[in-house]
Coordinates of C-alpha atoms and ligand atoms in Angstrom, one line a residue:
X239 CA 100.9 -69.9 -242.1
X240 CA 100.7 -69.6 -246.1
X241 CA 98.4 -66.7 -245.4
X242 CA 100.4 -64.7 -243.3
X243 CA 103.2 -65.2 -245.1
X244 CA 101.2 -63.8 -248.0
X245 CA 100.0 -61.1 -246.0
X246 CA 103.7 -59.7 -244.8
X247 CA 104.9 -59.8 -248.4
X248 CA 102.2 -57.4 -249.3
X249 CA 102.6 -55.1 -246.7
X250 CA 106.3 -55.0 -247.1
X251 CA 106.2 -54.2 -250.8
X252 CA 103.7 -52.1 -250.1
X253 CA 106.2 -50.1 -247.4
X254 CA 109.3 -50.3 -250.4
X255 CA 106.7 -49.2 -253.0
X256 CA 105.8 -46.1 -251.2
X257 CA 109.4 -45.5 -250.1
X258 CA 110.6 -45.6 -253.8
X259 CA 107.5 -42.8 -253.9
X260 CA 106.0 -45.2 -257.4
X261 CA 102.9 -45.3 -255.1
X262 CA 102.3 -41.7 -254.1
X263 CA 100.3 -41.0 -251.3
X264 CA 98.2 -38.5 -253.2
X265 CA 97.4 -40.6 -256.1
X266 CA 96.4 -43.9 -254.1
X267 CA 93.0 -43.6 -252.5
X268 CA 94.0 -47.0 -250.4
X269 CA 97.1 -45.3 -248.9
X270 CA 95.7 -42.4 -248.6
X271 CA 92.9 -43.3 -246.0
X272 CA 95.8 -44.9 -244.8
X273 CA 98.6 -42.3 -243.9
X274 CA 95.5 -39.0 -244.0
X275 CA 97.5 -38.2 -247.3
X276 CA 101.3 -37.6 -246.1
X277 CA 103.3 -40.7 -245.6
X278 CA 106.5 -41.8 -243.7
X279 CA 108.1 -42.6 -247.3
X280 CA 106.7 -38.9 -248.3
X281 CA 109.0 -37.9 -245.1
X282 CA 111.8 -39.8 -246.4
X283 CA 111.9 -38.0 -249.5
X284 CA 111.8 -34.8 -247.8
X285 CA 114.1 -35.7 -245.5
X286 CA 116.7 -35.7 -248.1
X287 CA 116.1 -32.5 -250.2
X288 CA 115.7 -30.7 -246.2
X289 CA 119.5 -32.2 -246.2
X290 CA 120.4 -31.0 -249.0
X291 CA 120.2 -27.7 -247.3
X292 CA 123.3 -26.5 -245.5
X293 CA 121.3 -25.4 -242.5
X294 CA 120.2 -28.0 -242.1
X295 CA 121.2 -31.6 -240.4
X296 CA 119.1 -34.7 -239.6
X297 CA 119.3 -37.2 -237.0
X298 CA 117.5 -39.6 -235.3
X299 CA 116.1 -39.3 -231.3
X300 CA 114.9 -43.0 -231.7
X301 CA 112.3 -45.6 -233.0
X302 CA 108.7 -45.8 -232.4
X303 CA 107.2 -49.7 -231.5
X304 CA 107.3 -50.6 -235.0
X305 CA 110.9 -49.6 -235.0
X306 CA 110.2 -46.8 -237.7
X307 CA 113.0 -43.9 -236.7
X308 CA 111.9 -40.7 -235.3
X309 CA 113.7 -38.0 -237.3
X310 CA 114.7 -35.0 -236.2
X311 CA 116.0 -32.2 -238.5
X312 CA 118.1 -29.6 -236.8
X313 CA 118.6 -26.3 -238.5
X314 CA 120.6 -23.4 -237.8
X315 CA 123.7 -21.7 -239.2
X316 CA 127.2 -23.0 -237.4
X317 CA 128.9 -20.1 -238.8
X318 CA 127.2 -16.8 -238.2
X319 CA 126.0 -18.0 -234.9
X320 CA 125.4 -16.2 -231.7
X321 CA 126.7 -17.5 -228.2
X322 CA 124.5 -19.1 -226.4
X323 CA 122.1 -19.8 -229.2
X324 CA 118.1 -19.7 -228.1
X325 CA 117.0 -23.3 -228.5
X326 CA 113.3 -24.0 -229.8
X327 CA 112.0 -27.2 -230.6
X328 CA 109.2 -28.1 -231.9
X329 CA 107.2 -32.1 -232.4
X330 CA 104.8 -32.7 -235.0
X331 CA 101.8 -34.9 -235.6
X332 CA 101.5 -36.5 -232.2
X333 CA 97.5 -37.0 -234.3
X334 CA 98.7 -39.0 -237.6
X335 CA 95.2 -37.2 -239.0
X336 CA 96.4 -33.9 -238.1
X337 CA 98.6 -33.1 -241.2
X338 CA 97.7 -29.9 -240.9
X339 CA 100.5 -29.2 -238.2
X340 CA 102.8 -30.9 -240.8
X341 CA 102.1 -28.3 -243.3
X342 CA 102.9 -25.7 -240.7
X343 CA 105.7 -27.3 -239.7
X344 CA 107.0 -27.4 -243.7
X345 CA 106.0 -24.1 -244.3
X346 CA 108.3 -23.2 -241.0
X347 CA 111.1 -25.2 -242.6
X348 CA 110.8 -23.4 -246.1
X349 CA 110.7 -19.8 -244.7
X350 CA 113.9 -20.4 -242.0
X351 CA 115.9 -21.9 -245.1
X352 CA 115.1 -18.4 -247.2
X353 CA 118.0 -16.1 -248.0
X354 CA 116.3 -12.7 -246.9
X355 CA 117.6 -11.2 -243.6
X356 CA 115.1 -12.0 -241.1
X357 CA 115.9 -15.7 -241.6
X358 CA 119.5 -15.4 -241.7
X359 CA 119.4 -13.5 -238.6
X360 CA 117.1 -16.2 -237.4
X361 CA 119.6 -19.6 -238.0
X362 CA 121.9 -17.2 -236.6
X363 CA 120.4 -16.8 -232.7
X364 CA 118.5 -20.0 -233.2
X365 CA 118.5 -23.7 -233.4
X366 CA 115.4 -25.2 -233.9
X367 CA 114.7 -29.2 -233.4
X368 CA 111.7 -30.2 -235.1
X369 CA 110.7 -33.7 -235.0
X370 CA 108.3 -33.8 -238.2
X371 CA 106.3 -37.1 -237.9
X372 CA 106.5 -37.9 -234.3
X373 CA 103.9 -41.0 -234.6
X374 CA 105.5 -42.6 -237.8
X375 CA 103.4 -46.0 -237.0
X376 CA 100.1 -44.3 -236.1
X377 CA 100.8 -42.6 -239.4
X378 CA 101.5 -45.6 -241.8
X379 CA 98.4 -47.6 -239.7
X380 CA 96.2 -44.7 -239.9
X381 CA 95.2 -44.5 -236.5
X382 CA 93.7 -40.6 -236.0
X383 CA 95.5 -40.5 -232.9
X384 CA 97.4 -43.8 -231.4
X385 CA 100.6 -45.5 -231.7
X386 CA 101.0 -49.2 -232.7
X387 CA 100.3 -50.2 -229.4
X388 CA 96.5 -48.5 -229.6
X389 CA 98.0 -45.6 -226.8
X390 CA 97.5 -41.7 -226.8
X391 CA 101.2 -41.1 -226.6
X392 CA 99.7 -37.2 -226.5
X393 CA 98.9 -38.3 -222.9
X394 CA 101.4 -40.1 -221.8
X395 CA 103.3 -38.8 -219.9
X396 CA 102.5 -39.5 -216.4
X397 CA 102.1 -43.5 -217.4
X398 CA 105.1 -45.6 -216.4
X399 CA 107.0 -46.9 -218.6
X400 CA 105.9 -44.8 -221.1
X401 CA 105.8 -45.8 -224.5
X402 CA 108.9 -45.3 -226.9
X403 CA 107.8 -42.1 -228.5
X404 CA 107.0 -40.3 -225.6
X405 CA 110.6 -41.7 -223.8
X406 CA 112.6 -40.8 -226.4
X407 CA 111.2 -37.4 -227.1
X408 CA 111.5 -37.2 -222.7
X409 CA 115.4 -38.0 -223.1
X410 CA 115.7 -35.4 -225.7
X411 CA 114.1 -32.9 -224.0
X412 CA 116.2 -33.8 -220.4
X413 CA 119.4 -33.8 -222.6
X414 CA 119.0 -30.3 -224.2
X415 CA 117.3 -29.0 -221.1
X416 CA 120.4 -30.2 -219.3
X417 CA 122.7 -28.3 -222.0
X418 CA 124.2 -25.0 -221.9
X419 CA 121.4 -24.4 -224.3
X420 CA 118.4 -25.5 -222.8
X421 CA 115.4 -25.0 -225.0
X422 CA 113.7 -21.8 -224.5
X423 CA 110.0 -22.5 -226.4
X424 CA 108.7 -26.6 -226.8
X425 CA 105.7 -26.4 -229.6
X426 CA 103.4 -29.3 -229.5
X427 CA 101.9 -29.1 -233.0
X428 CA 98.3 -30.8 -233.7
X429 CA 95.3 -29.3 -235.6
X430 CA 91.8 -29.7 -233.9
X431 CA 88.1 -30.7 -235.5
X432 CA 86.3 -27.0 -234.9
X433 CA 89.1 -24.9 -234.7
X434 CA 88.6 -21.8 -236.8
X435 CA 90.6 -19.7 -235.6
X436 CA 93.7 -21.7 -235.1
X437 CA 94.6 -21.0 -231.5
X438 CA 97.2 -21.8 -228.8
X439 CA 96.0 -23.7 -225.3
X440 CA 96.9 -21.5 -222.8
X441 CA 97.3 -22.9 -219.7
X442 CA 95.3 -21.1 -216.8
X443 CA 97.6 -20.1 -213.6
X444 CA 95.4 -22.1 -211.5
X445 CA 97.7 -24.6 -213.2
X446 CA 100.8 -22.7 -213.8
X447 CA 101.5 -19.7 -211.8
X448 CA 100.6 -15.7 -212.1
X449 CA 103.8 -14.8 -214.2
X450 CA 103.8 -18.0 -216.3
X451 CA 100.3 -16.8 -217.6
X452 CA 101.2 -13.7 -218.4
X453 CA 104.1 -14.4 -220.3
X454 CA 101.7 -17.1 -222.5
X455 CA 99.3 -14.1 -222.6
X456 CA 102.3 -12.2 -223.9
X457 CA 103.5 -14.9 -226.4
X458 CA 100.0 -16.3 -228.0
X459 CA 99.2 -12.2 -228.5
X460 CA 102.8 -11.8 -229.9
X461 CA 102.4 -14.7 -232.7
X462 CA 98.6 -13.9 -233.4
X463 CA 99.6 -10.2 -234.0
X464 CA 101.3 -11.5 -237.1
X465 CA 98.1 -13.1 -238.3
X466 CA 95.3 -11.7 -236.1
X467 CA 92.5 -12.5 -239.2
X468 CA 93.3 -16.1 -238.7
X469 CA 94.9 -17.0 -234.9
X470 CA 92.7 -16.6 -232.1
X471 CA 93.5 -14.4 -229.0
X472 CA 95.2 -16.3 -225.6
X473 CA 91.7 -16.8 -224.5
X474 CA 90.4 -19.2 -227.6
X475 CA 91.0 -22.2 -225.5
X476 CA 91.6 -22.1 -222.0
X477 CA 92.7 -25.2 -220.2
X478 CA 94.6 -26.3 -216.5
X479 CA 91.9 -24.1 -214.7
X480 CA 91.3 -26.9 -211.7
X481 CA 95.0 -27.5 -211.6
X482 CA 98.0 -28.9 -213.0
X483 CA 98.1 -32.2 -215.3
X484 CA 100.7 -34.3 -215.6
X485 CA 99.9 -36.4 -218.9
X486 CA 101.2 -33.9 -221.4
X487 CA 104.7 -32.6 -222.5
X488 CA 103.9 -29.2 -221.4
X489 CA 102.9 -30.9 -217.7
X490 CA 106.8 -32.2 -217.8
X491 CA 107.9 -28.4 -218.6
X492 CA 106.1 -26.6 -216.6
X493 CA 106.9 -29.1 -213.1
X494 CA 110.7 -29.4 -214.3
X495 CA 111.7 -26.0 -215.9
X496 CA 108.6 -23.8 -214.8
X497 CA 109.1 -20.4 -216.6
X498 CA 112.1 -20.9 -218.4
X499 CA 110.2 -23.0 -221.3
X500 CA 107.8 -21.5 -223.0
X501 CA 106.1 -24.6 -223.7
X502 CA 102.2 -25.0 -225.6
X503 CA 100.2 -26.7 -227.7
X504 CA 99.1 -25.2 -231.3
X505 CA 95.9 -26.3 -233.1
X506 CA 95.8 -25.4 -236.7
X507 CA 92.0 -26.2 -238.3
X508 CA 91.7 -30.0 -238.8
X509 CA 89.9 -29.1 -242.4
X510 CA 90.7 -29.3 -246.2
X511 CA 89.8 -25.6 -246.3
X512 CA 92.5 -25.0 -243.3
X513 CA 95.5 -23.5 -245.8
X514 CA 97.1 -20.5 -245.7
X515 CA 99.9 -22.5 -243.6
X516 CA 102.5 -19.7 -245.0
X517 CA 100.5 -17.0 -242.4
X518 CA 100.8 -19.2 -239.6
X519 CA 104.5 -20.0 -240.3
X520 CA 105.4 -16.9 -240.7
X521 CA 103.4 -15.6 -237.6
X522 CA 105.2 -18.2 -235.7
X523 CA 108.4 -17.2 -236.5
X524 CA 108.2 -13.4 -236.1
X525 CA 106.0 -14.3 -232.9
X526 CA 108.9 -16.2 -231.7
X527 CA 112.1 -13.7 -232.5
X528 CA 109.8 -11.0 -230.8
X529 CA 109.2 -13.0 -227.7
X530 CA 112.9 -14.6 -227.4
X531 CA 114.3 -10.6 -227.9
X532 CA 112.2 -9.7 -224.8
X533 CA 113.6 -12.5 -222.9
X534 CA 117.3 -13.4 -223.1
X535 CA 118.7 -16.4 -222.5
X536 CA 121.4 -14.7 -220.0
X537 CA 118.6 -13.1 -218.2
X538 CA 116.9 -16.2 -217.9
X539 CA 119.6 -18.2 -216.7
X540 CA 120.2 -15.8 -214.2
X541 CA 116.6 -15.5 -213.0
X542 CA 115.9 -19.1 -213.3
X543 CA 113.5 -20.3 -211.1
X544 CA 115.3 -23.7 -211.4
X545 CA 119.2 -22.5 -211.4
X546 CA 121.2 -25.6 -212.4
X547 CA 124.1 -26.2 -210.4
X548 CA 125.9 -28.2 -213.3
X549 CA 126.3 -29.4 -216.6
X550 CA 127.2 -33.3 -217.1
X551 CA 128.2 -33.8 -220.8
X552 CA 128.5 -37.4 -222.5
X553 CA 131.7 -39.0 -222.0
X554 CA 134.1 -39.0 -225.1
X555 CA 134.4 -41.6 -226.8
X556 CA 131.4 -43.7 -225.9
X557 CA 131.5 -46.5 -226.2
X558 CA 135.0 -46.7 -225.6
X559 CA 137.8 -49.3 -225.1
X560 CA 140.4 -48.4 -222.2
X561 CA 140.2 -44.7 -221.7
X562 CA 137.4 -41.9 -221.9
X563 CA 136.8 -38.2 -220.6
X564 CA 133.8 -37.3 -218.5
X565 CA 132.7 -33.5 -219.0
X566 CA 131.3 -31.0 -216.8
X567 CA 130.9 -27.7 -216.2
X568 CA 129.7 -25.7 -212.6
X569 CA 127.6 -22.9 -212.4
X570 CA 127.9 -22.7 -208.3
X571 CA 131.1 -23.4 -206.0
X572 CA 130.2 -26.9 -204.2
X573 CA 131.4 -30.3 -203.0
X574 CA 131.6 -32.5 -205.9
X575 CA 131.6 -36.2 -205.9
X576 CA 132.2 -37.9 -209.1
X577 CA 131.6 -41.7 -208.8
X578 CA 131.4 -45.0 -211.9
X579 CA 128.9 -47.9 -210.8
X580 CA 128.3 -51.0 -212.8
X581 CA 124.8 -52.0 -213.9
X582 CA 124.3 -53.8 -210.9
X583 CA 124.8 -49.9 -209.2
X584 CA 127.9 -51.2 -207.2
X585 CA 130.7 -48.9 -207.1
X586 CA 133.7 -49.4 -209.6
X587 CA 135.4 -46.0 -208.4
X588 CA 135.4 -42.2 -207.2
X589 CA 136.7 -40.4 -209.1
X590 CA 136.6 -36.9 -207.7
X591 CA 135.5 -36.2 -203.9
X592 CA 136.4 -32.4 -203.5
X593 CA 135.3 -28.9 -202.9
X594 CA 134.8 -27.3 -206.5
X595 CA 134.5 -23.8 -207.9
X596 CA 133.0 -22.3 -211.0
X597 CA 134.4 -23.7 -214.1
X598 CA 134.7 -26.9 -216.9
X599 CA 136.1 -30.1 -215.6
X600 CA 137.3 -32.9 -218.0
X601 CA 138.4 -36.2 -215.6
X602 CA 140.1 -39.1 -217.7
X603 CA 138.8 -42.4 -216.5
X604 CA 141.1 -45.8 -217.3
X605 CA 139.3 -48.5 -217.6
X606 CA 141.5 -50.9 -217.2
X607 CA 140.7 -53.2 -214.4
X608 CA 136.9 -54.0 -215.3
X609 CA 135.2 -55.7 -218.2
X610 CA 133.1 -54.9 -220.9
X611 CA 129.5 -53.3 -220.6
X612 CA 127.0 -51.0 -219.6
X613 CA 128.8 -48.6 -216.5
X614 CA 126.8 -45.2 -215.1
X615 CA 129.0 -42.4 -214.2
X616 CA 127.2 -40.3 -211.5
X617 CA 127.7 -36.4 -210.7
X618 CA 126.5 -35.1 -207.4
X619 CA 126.6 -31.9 -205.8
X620 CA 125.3 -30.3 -202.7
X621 CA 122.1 -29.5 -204.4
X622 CA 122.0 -31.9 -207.8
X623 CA 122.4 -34.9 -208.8
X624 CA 122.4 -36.6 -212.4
X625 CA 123.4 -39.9 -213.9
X626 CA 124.5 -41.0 -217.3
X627 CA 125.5 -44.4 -219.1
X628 CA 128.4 -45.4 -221.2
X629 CA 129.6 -48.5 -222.5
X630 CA 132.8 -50.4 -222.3
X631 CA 134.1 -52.7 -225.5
X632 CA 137.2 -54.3 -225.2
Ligands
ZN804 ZN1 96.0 -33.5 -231.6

């Protein structure tokens, strides 16, 4: 007992030492092998001079097993800003020993919070989510690739339940993918052992489809024309050529959302010698503008192979105390039901049961005659159906 007590007092000052930055990752060889030289106190620090910034905002999607938050920083300008804005999000250091896509990923920050034109115009038809340490414990145990719980969350997806990082990034990505902005490019950022040049895996249409493989072709040659001396052409890496998986992020894109996301893996070179992040950054981001001005949003949601019947937004407030508004919005004339169920999934009340056309809906519910606690409202149409919680506090 006296030894573990011993033991978590360390490791605790240890933690508040590195978050008050006196023991800095780069000038302690012990937490160094320990974090591969960028910590989640480093993170912390940055966290607050990216907030500084009034691009940009941060927030959290959730906590990893340790219960370490994963941050996510949103920038974009509120002011000069297009409508509908092109979403792209991007997660970093899924690998805790890949820092390399962190110092892509900081470079990308640095160059969209620049004054010149092309950045302004940038915050101004995009938002970008990046998630910046995305495996905070994996990080902080210095595991090269696992969470605290030993798992790959890289290839996780397909495993139920999945573990926390994975589910909370999955939410995120359903909740944005379900908003009038749905996300329009998902990079997956990791840096690989031999990978000079950096490349993009590009997904063969044995696993995607003709058109999706084109338009990869036409986004990993857009990017790399911005840096063709150091990112390789679509055909570096080629994976999915005996099918589709269904472990990876980009396996829940491509079987929920198809064409409409643009959605790959980048390896930078896992190396000290890797640098010249600035290139890739800026490759990136003119690689992106390029590819998002030859495919608008209003074209896509009109071609959409997946067209979305409706929008369900979160109730307001939530949690609430007697009365709250549920929002939607449909894209498609239809009978609408609009139903609450307790956690038990008995039915509390319909709400709506009607024949709909195009347009918003806000429906008041009073909550008067039940208790406190968890409640799902549920949306269905003739084609869709979607669920969503909120909570009751008297
Ligand atoms: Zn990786």
């Amino acid at each position: 007992m006296k030894k573990k007590y011993f033991r978590i007092n360390y490791t605790a000052l240890l933690v508040f030492l590195i978050s008050l930055n006196i023991i800095h990752s780069k000038d302690n060889s012990l937490v160094e092998s320990n974090n591969w030289g960028y910590s989640y106190g480093d993170l912390l620090v940055q966290l607050d001079e990216w907030n500084a910034s009034p691009w940009v905002t941060i927030d959290s999607i959730g906590a990893s097993v340790q219960n370490r938050t994963l941050w996510e920083l949103t920038l974009t300008d509120t002011i000069q800003s297009d409508d509908p804005k092109q979403t792209v999000y991007m997660h970093v250091r899924t690998h805790p020993n890949e820092i390399q896509s962190f110092w892509v990923a900081n470079e990308f920050i640095n160059q969209l919070l620049l004054d010149d034109p092309f950045s302004q115009e940038m915050r101004k038809k995009c938002t970008f989510y990046i998630v910046p340490m995305y495996n905070p414990d994996g990080v902080e145990l210095g595991y090269p690739r696992q969470n605290a719980n030993e798992i790959d969350i890289e290839s996780n997806w397909s495993t139920e339940p999945m573990e926390p990082e994975p589910t909370a990034l999955k939410q995120r990505f359903i909740d944005l993918m379900n908003s009038d902005q749905p996300i329009r490019i998902a990079l997956n950022m990791h840096a690989a052992y031999n990978g000079n040049p950096r490349y993009f895996v590009y997904h063969h249409e044995n696993g995607t489809s003709v058109e999706y493989s084109q338009l990869e072709q036409e986004f990993i040659g857009g990017v790399g024309s911005y840096y063709s001396t150091g990112i390789g052409p679509w055909d570096t890496f080629v994976s999915w050529t005996s099918g589709t998986p269904s472990q990876y992020p980009e396996s829940w894109f491509w079987s929920n959302h198809g064409a409409d996301v643009m959605a790959l893996t980048y390896e930078d070179w896992n190396s000290d010698d890797a640098g010249n992040y600035d290139s890739t950054a800026n490759a990136l981001l003119h690689g992106i503008n390029e590819y998002l001005m030859n495919h608008n949003i209003s074209t896509i949601l009109e071609e959409s192979q997946f067209p979305k019947a409706f929008s369900l937004k979160t109730n307001y407030p939530n949690p609430f105390n007697s009365t709250t508004t549920i929002r939607y919005a449909l894209y498609e004339k239809s009978m609408v039901s609009l139903s609450i169920f307790n956690s038990n999934g008995q039915l509390i009340e319909t709400l709506v049961n009607a024949n709909q056309g195009i347009g918003e809906y806000l429906i008041q519910w009073n909550s008067a005659q039940v208790p406190s606690g968890i409640y799902l409202y549920q949306l269905n149409t003739s084609t869709s159906t979607e669920t969503r919680k909120m909570t009751i506090l008297k």
